[in-house]
Coordinates of C-alpha atoms in Angstrom, one line a residue:
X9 CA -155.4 69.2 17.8
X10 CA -153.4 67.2 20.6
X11 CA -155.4 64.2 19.6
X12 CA -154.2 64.3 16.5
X13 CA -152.0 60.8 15.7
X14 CA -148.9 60.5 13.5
X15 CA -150.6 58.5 10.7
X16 CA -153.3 61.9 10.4
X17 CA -150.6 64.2 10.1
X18 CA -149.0 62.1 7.1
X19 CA -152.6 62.2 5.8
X20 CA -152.8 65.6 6.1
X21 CA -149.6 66.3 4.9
X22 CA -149.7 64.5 1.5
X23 CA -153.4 66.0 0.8
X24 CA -151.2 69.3 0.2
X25 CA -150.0 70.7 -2.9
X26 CA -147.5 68.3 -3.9
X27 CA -143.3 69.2 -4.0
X28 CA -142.8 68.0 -7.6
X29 CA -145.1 71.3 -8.1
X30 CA -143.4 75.0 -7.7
X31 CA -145.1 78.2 -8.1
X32 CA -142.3 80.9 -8.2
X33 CA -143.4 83.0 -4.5
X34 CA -141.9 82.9 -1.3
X35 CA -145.0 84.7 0.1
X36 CA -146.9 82.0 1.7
X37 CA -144.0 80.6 3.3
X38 CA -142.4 84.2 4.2
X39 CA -145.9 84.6 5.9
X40 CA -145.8 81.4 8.1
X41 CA -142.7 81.8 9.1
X42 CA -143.3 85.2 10.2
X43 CA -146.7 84.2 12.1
X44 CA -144.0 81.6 13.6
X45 CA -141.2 84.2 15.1
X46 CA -139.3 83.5 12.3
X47 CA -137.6 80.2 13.6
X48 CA -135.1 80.0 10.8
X49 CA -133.3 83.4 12.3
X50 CA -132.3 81.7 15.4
X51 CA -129.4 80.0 14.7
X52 CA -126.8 79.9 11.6
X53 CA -127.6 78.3 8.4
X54 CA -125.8 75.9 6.1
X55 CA -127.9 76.2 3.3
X56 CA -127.1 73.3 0.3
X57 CA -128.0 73.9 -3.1
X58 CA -126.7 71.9 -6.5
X59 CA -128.0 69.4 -8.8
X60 CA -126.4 65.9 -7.4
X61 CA -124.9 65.6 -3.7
X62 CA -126.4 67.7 -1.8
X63 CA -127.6 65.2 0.3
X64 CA -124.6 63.3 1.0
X65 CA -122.5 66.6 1.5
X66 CA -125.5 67.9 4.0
X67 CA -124.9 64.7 6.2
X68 CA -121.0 64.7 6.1
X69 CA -121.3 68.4 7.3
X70 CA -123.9 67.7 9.7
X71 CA -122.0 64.6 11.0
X72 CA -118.1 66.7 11.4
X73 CA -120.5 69.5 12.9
X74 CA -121.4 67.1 16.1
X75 CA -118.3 65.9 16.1
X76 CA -116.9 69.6 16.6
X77 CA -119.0 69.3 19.6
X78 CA -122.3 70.9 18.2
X79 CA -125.8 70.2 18.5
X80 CA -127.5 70.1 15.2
X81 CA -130.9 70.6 13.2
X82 CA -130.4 68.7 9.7
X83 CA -133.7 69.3 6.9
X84 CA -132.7 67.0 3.6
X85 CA -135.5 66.2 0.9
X86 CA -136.7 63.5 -0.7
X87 CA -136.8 61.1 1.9
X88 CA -135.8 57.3 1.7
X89 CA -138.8 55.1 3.4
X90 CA -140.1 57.8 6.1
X91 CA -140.7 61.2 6.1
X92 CA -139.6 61.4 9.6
X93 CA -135.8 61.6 7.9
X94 CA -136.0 64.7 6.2
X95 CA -136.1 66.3 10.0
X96 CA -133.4 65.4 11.6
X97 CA -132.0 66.6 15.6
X98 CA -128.3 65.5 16.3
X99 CA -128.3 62.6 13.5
X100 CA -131.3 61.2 14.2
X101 CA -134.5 61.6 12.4
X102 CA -137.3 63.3 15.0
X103 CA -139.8 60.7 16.7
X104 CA -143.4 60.0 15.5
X105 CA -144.4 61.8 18.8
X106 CA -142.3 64.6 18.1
X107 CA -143.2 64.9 14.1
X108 CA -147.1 64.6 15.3
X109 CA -146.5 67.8 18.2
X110 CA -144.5 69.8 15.5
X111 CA -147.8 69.5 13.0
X112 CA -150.1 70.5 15.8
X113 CA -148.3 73.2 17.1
X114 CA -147.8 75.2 13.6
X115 CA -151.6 73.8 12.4
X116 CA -153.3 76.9 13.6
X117 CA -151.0 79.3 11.5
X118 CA -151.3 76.9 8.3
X119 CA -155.0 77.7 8.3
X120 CA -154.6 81.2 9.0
X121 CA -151.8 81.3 5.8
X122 CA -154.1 79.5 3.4
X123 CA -157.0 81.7 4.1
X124 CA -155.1 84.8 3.2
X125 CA -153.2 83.5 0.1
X126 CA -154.7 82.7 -3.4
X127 CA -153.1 79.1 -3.1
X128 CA -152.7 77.2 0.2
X129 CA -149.7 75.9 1.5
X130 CA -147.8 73.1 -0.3
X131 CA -146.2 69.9 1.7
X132 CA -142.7 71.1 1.3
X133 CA -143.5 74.4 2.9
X134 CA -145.3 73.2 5.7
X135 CA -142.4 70.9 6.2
X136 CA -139.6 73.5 5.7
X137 CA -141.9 75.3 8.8
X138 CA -141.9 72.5 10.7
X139 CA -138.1 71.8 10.3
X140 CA -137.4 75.6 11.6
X141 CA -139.6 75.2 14.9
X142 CA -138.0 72.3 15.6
X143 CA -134.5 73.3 15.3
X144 CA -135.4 76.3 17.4
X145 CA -137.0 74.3 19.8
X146 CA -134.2 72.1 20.6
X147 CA -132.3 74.6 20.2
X148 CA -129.8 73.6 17.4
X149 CA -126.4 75.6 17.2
X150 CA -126.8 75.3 14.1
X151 CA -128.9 73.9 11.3
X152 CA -127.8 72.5 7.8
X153 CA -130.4 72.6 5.2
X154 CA -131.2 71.1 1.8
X155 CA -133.3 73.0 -0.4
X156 CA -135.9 71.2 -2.3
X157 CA -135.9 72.3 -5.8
X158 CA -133.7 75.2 -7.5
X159 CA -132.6 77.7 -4.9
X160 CA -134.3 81.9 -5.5
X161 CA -138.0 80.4 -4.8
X162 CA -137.5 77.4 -2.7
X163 CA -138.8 78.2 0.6
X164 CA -136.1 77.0 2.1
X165 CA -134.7 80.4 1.4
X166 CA -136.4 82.5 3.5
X167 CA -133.0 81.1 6.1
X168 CA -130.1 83.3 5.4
X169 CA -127.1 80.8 5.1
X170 CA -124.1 81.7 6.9
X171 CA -122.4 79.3 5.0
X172 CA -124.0 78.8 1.1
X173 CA -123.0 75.4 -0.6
X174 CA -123.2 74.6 -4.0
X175 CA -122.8 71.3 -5.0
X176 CA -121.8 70.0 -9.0
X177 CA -124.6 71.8 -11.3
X178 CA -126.0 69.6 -13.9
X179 CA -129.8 69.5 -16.0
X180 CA -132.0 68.2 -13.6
X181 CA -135.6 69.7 -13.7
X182 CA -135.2 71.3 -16.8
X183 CA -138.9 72.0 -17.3
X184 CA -138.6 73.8 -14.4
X185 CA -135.3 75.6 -14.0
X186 CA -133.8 75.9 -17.6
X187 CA -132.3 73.2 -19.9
X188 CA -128.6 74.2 -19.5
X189 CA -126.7 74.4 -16.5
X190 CA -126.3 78.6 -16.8
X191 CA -129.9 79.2 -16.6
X192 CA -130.1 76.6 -14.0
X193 CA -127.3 78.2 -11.9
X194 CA -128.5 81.3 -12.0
X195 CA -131.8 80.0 -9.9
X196 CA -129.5 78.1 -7.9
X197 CA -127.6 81.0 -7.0
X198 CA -130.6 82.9 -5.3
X199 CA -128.9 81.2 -1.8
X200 CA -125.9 83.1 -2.3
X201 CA -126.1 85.9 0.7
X202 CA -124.9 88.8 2.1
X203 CA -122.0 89.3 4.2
X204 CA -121.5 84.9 4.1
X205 CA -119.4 82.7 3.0
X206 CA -120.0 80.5 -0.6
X207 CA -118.4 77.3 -0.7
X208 CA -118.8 76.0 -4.5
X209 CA -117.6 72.5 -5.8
X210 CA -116.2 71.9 -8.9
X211 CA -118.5 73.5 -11.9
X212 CA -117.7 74.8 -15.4
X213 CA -116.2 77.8 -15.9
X214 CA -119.9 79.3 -17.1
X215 CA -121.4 78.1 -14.2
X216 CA -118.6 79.4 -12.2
X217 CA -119.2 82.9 -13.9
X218 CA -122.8 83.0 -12.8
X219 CA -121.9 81.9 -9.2
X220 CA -118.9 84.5 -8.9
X221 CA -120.7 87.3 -10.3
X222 CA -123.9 86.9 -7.6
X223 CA -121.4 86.5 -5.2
X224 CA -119.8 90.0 -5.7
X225 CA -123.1 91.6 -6.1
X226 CA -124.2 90.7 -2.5
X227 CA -120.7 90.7 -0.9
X228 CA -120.5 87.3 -0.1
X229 CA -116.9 85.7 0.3
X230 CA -115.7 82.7 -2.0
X231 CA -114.5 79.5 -1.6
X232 CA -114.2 77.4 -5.0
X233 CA -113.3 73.8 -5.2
X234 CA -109.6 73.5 -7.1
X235 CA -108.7 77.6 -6.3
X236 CA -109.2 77.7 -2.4
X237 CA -109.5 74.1 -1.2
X238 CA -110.1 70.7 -3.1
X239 CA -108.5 67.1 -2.7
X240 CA -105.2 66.4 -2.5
X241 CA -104.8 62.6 -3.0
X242 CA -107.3 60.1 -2.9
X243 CA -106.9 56.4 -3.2
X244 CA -109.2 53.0 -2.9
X245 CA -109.4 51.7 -0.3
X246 CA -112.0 48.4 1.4
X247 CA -114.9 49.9 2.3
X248 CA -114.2 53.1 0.8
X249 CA -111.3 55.4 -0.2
X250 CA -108.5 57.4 1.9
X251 CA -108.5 61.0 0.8
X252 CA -106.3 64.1 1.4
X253 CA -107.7 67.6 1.5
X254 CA -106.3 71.0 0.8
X255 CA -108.4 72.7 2.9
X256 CA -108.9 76.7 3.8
X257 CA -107.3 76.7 7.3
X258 CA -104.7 73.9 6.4
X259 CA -103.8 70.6 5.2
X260 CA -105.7 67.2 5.9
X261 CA -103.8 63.8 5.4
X262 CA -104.7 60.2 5.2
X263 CA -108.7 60.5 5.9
X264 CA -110.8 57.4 6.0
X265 CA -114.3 58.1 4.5
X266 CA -116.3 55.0 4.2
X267 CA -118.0 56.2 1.1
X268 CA -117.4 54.4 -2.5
X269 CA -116.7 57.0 -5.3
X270 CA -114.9 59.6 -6.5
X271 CA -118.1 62.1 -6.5
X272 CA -118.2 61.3 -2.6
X273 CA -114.2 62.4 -2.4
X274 CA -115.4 65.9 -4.2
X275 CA -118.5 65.9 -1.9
X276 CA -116.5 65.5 1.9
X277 CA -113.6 68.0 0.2
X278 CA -116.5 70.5 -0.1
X279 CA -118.3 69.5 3.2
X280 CA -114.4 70.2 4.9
X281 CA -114.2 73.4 3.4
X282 CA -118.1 74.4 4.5
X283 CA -117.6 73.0 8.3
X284 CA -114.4 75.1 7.9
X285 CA -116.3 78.3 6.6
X286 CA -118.8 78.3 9.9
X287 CA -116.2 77.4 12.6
X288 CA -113.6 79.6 11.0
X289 CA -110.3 78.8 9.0
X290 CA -107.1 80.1 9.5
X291 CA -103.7 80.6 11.5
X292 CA -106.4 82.4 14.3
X293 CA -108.6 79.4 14.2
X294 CA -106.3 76.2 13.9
X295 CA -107.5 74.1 16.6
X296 CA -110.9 74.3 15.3
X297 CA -111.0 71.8 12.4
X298 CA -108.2 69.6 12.6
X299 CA -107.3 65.8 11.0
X300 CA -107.7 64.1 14.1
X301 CA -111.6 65.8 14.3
X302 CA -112.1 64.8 11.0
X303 CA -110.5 61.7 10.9
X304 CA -113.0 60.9 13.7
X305 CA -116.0 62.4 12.0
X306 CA -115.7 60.8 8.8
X307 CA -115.7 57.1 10.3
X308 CA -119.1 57.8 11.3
X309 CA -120.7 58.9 8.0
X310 CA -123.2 57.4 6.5
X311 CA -125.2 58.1 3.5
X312 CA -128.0 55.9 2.5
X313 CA -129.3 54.7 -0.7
X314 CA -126.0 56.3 -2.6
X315 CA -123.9 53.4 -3.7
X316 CA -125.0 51.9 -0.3
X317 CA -124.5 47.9 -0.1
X318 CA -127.7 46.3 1.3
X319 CA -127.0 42.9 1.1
X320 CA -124.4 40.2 -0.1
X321 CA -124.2 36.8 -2.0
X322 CA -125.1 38.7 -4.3
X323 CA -123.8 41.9 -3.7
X324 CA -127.3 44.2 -3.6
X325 CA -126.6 47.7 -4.2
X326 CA -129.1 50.5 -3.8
X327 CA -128.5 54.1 -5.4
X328 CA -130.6 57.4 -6.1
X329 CA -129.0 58.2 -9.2
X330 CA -132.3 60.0 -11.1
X331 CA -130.6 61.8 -13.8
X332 CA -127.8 61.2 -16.6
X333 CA -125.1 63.6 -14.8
X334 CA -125.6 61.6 -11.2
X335 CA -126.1 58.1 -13.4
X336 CA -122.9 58.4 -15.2
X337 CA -121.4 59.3 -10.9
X338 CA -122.6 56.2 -10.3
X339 CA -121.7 53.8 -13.3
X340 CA -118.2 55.3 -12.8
X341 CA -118.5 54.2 -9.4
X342 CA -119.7 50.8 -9.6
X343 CA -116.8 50.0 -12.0
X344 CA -114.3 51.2 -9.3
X345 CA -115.5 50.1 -6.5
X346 CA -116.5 46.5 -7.6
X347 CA -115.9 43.5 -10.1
X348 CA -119.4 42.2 -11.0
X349 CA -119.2 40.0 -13.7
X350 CA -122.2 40.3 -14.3
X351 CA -123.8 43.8 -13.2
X352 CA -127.9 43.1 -13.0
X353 CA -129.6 46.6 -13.5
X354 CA -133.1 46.9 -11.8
X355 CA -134.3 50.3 -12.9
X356 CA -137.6 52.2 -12.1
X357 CA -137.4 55.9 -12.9
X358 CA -139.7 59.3 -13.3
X359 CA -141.4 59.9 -16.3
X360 CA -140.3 63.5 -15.9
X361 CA -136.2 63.0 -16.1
X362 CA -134.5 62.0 -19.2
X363 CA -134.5 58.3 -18.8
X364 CA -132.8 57.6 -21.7
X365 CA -130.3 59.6 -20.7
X366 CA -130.0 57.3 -17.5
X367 CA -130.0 54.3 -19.8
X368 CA -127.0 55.3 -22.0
X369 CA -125.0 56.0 -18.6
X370 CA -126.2 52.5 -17.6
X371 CA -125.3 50.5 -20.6
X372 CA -121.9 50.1 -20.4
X373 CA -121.8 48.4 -16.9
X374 CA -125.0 46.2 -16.6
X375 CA -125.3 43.1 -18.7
X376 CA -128.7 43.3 -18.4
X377 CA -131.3 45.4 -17.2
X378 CA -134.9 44.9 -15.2
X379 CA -137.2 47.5 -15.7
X380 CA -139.9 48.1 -12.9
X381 CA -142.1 50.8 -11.4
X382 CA -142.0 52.2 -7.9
X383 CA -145.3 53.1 -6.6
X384 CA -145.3 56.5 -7.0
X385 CA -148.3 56.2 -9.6
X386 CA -148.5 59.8 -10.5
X387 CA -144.7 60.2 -11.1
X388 CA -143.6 57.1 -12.3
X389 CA -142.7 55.7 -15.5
X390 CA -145.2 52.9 -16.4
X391 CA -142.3 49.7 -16.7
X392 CA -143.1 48.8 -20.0
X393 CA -142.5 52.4 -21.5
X394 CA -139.5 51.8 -19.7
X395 CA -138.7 48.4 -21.3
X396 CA -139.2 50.0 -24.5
X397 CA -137.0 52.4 -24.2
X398 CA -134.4 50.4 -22.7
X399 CA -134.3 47.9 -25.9
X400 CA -133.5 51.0 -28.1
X401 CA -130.0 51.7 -26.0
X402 CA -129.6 47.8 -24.6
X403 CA -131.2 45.4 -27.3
X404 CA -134.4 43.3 -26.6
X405 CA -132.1 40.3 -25.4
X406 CA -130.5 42.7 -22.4
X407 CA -133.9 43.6 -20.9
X408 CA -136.7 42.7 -18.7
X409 CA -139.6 44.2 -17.6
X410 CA -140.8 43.3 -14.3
X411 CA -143.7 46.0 -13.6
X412 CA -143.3 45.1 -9.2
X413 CA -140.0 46.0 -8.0
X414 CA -139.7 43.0 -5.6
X415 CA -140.2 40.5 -8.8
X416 CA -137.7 42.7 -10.6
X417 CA -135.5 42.0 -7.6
X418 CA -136.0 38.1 -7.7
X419 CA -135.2 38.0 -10.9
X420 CA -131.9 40.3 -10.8
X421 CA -130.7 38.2 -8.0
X422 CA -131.7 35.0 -10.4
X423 CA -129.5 36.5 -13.2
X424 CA -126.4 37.5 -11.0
X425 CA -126.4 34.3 -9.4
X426 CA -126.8 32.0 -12.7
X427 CA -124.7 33.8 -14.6
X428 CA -121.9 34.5 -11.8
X429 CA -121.0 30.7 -12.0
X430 CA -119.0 30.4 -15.0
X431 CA -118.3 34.5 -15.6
X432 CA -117.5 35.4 -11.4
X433 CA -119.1 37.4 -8.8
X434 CA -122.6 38.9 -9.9
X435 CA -123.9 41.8 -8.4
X436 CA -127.6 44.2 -8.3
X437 CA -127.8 47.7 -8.5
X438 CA -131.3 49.2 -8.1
X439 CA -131.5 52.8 -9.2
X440 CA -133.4 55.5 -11.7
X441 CA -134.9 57.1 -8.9
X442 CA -134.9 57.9 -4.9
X443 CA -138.7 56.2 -4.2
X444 CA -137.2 53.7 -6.4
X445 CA -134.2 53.4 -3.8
X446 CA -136.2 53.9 -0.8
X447 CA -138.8 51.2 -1.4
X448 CA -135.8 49.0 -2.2
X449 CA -134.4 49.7 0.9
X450 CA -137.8 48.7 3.1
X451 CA -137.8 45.4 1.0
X452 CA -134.0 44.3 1.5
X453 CA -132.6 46.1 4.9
X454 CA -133.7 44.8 8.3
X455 CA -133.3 47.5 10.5
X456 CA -133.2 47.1 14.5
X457 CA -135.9 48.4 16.0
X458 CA -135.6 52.7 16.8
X459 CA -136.1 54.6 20.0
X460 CA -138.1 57.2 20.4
X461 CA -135.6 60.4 21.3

């Protein structure tokens, strides 16, 4: 197995069950982890559930963590351009070499787990495995990690948060984990654990009620966005926005966070309150989170493909929106943040979200919109199913269809550029999907080469 190269293990990995797929067990995973000393026991959890942020609020809480002097183990999903990201030690996604040894030093128990169990392993559980050895190789003080999909039968939850974060719940999924947001909370709410802490952002009050109510079965303490903590203040600012935060061990003035939106001001007033849950809050603990810390850790946040400027002349903006909830985040953002006249859409989206959805949260801001196809071929919505639902909500003189994403790009630059001379500054915003983002990303960023750690 030492032989093995990086480039096998992604083989290997994607000939697996895919993660789109979910078969409600924890067994298999339970299993491997068990066969693996159970990993994911050694250290305390930050476990991230929710519909939209989880991502962004996983790497502000990872980033504030290391700056409280920490080291840390950080497991996100999907991943951008390399799978390498969704394992990351201290900030930094894991090495090839390191991703390779990790495969070949679980691969003996994934064969011994898929004999014994009616279906074999699926990608996102060997990864989840994989993420847990590595963190307790390091060792991590602590590891912050993203479930997949839903929350009761991700295997991600075989961890035990110490800290449990929900993030905003919207319908995302829905064949899978219910078309309202009650149903869907209630699945979400299987990360909710004894004798932690619950850190919930904003939600309606029915979502609220589920979340409260599996809360006090298990005896897990509360913390709820607007009741406990939540922002203060929050004002524009270049590059991003100054915020102030009511948080659970005091106040927080004047923060810099060099993120564009008012969903990413919600999302690093919940990461606050989280950081503050694990490190402890109160008069006992007051020199543990403090401005100055995080006035320090924000200014190194980062948070790629969300509302993340790639390029200029035009101004190129790449964002993972997928669904109508996070779309409408994002349209609210763009109109904000910036003053495109005109706003070129280049859209390629899953066949399995409500894309029309996406388009009616898209209208408003884009004078016109290209409609393309990422290369996930299985997934993906064919572009000219796109295109024809995009002329129901835009009109057939508002769209393109471009079925390669870098033609779609050409031609969205073309459009911003032509149109910006007599109207003002044009801009791009590629979105509809997070392959659709990623791929984006690989075509327009050039990124200095990475060493090894």
């Amino acid at each position: 197995m030492s032989d093995l190269t990086y480039a096998d293990v992604s083989a290997r990995l994607q000939q697996r069950w895919p993660e789109h797929k979910i078969e409600p067990t924890l067994d298999r995973v339970q299993r491997l982890v068990e066969l693996l000393g159970d990993p994911q026991k050694s250290y305390p959890v930050v476990h991230l559930t929710g519909t939209n942020g989880k991502t962004s609020t996983a790497r502000v809480i990872d980033t504030l963590l290391r700056e409280a002097g920490l080291r840390t183990g950080r497991f996100t999903s999907p991943h951008l351009e390399s799978v390498r990201e969704r394992i990351t030690l201290d900030g930094e996604p894991i090495s090839e070499e390191r991703f390779t040894e990790a495969y070949a030093e679980i691969a003996p128990y994934l064969d011994v787990v898929d004999a014994e169990q009616e279906h074999p392993l699926s990608f996102f559980e060997v990864m989840t495995a994989m993420a847990f050895a590595v963190f307790a190789d390091a060792p991590v003080d602590v590891a912050v990690i993203e479930v997949g999909l839903g929350g009761t039968w991700d295997s991600t939850n075989v961890a035990d948060g110490t800290v449990s974060v929900i993030t905003p719940v919207a319908v995302d999924h829905a064949h899978i984990l219910g078309a309202d947001p009650v149903t869907i909370a209630r699945d979400k709410a299987g990360i909710i654990k004894p004798g932690g802490t619950t850190v919930m952002s904003q939600q309606s009050l029915e979502v609220f009620e589920v979340l409260l109510t599996k809360a006090a079965e298990v005896g897990s303490q509360v913390a709820r966005e607007g009741i406990e903590f939540g922002l203060t203040s929050r004002s524009l600012a270049v590059g991003g926005q100054v915020i102030s935060i009511k948080g659970l061990g005091g106040e927080y003035e004047e923060i810099f966070v060099p993120l564009h939106g008012e969903y990413q001001a919600h999302n690093a007033a919940t990461a606050v309150a989280a950081v503050e849950a694990l490190l402890g809050a109160g008069p006992e603990h007051e020199d543990r989170v403090t401005t100055e810390l995080l006035q320090a850790g924000f200014a190194q946040v980062t948070s790629p493909g969300r509302m993340e400027v790639v390029r200029t002349s035009p101004t190129i903006i790449v964002d993972a929106a997928h669904n109508p909830h996070g779309a409408e985040a994002t349209a609210a953002t763009v109109s904000e943040a910036f003053a495109f006249q005109p706003l070129i859409g280049v859209l390629g989206c899953m066949k399995d979200k409500d894309v029309y959805g996406l388009l009616e949260a898209y209208e408003p801001i884009m004078e016109t919109v290209v409609c393309t196809r990422n290369s996930f071929v299985e997934r993906s919505m064919p572009a000219e199913e796109l295109g024809e639902l995009a002329i129901e909500v835009f009109g057939e003189d508002r769209v393109l269809v471009r079925p390669h994403l870098i033609d779609a790009i050409d031609d969205a630059i073309r459009l911003a550029e032509e149109n910006a001379i007599a109207m003002g500054t044009g801009g791009v915003l590629i979105t509809g999907s997070v392959i659709t983002a990623g791929e984006a990303r690989t075509l327009l960023v050039r990124k200095p080469k990475q060493a090894d750690q």
